[in-house]
mmCIF file of C-alpha atoms in Angstrom:
data_model
loop_
_atom_site.group_PDB
_atom_site.id
_atom_site.type_symbol
_atom_site.label_atom_id
_atom_site.label_comp_id
_atom_site.label_asym_id
_atom_site.label_seq_id
_atom_site.Cartn_x
_atom_site.Cartn_y
_atom_site.Cartn_z
ATOM 1 C CA UNK A 1 0.000 0.000 0.000
ATOM 2 C CA UNK A 2 1.511 3.338 -1.014
ATOM 3 C CA UNK A 3 1.024 6.451 1.032
ATOM 4 C CA UNK A 4 0.230 9.688 -0.728
ATOM 5 C CA UNK A 5 2.604 12.546 -0.200
ATOM 6 C CA UNK A 6 1.315 15.425 1.943
ATOM 7 C CA UNK A 7 -0.064 18.613 0.457
ATOM 8 C CA UNK A 8 2.010 21.681 1.369
ATOM 9 C CA UNK A 9 0.884 25.281 1.895
ATOM 10 C CA UNK A 10 3.356 28.046 1.103
ATOM 11 C CA UNK A 11 3.349 31.563 2.523
ATOM 12 C CA UNK A 12 5.664 33.756 0.481
ATOM 13 C CA UNK A 13 6.263 32.917 -3.149
ATOM 14 C CA UNK A 14 9.179 35.214 -3.838
ATOM 15 C CA UNK A 15 12.549 33.801 -4.917
ATOM 16 C CA UNK A 16 13.186 31.350 -2.082
ATOM 17 C CA UNK A 17 9.535 30.301 -1.799
ATOM 18 C CA UNK A 18 9.395 29.582 -5.529
ATOM 19 C CA UNK A 19 12.576 27.528 -5.320
ATOM 20 C CA UNK A 20 11.153 25.545 -2.392
ATOM 21 C CA UNK A 21 7.925 25.014 -4.373
ATOM 22 C CA UNK A 22 9.935 23.685 -7.298
ATOM 23 C CA UNK A 23 11.798 21.180 -5.103
ATOM 24 C CA UNK A 24 8.555 20.029 -3.459
ATOM 25 C CA UNK A 25 6.706 19.558 -6.753
ATOM 26 C CA UNK A 26 9.746 17.848 -8.252
ATOM 27 C CA UNK A 27 9.618 15.386 -5.339
ATOM 28 C CA UNK A 28 5.954 14.656 -6.118
ATOM 29 C CA UNK A 29 4.213 16.851 -3.545
ATOM 30 C CA UNK A 30 1.278 19.092 -4.316
ATOM 31 C CA UNK A 31 1.191 22.587 -2.896
ATOM 32 C CA UNK A 32 -0.860 25.764 -2.756
ATOM 33 C CA UNK A 33 0.297 29.342 -2.414
ATOM 34 C CA UNK A 34 -1.606 31.106 0.366
ATOM 35 C CA UNK A 35 -2.448 34.629 -0.763
ATOM 36 C CA UNK A 36 -5.155 37.195 -0.102
ATOM 37 C CA UNK A 37 -5.481 37.839 -3.864
ATOM 38 C CA UNK A 38 -5.700 34.381 -5.429
ATOM 39 C CA UNK A 39 -5.300 34.092 -9.152
ATOM 40 C CA UNK A 40 -5.723 30.833 -11.016
ATOM 41 C CA UNK A 41 -2.844 29.642 -11.263
ATOM 42 C CA UNK A 42 0.246 31.658 -10.439
ATOM 43 C CA UNK A 43 3.013 31.119 -13.024
ATOM 44 C CA UNK A 44 6.574 31.408 -11.769
ATOM 45 C CA UNK A 45 9.784 30.969 -13.756
ATOM 46 C CA UNK A 46 13.086 29.604 -12.521
ATOM 47 C CA UNK A 47 16.344 29.982 -14.412
ATOM 48 C CA UNK A 48 19.138 27.530 -13.750
ATOM 49 C CA UNK A 49 22.519 27.300 -15.438
ATOM 50 C CA UNK A 50 21.357 24.476 -17.714
ATOM 51 C CA UNK A 51 17.581 24.981 -17.927
ATOM 52 C CA UNK A 52 14.607 27.292 -17.566
ATOM 53 C CA UNK A 53 11.546 26.000 -15.703
ATOM 54 C CA UNK A 54 7.959 27.272 -15.751
ATOM 55 C CA UNK A 55 6.104 26.416 -12.560
ATOM 56 C CA UNK A 56 2.300 26.809 -12.413
ATOM 57 C CA UNK A 57 1.161 27.012 -8.762
ATOM 58 C CA UNK A 58 -2.375 26.928 -7.418
ATOM 59 C CA UNK A 59 -3.428 29.697 -5.040
ATOM 60 C CA UNK A 60 -5.734 29.598 -2.024
ATOM 61 C CA UNK A 61 -7.089 32.528 -0.006
ATOM 62 C CA UNK A 62 -6.673 32.173 3.778
ATOM 63 C CA UNK A 63 -10.401 31.717 4.394
ATOM 64 C CA UNK A 64 -10.412 28.589 2.186
ATOM 65 C CA UNK A 65 -7.645 26.794 4.075
ATOM 66 C CA UNK A 66 -8.600 23.628 5.935
ATOM 67 C CA UNK A 67 -9.150 24.030 9.666
ATOM 68 C CA UNK A 68 -6.023 21.955 10.321
ATOM 69 C CA UNK A 69 -3.017 21.184 8.167
ATOM 70 C CA UNK A 70 0.359 19.673 8.898
ATOM 71 C CA UNK A 71 2.697 21.055 6.239
ATOM 72 C CA UNK A 72 3.290 24.790 6.061
ATOM 73 C CA UNK A 73 6.353 26.500 4.611
ATOM 74 C CA UNK A 74 6.912 30.182 5.359
ATOM 75 C CA UNK A 75 9.346 32.104 3.189
ATOM 76 C CA UNK A 76 9.973 35.741 4.039
ATOM 77 C CA UNK A 77 12.431 38.436 3.131
ATOM 78 C CA UNK A 78 14.844 39.796 5.674
ATOM 79 C CA UNK A 79 14.194 43.490 6.211
ATOM 80 C CA UNK A 80 16.920 45.793 4.967
ATOM 81 C CA UNK A 81 19.083 47.217 7.747
ATOM 82 C CA UNK A 82 18.902 50.919 8.527
ATOM 83 C CA UNK A 83 21.576 52.920 6.732
ATOM 84 C CA UNK A 84 24.711 53.603 8.755
ATOM 85 C CA UNK A 85 24.895 57.160 7.491
ATOM 86 C CA UNK A 86 22.870 59.568 5.413
ATOM 87 C CA UNK A 87 23.928 61.996 2.735
ATOM 88 C CA UNK A 88 22.057 64.824 4.483
ATOM 89 C CA UNK A 89 24.747 67.305 5.659
ATOM 90 C CA UNK A 90 22.508 68.925 8.294
ATOM 91 C CA UNK A 91 23.174 67.813 11.862
#
């Protein structure tokens, strides 16, 4: 008896989230992008040294998520640090 692979939910489909989505789908998992503005489907493109990949991803708004789920991936950007100096000459 074969077990089905779990469905993943992804918060944050920027560069790292898209790469994670590609690895998960390549391994046979299904996944949905969680977004407040769902669009059917979201098309992302990855460019590797030897290939270009188009990745269609389904989207789900938060209110349509199941009441419980076990596989969530959160990908976020690190905020930019405050500048160490400014070009404003006034003290």
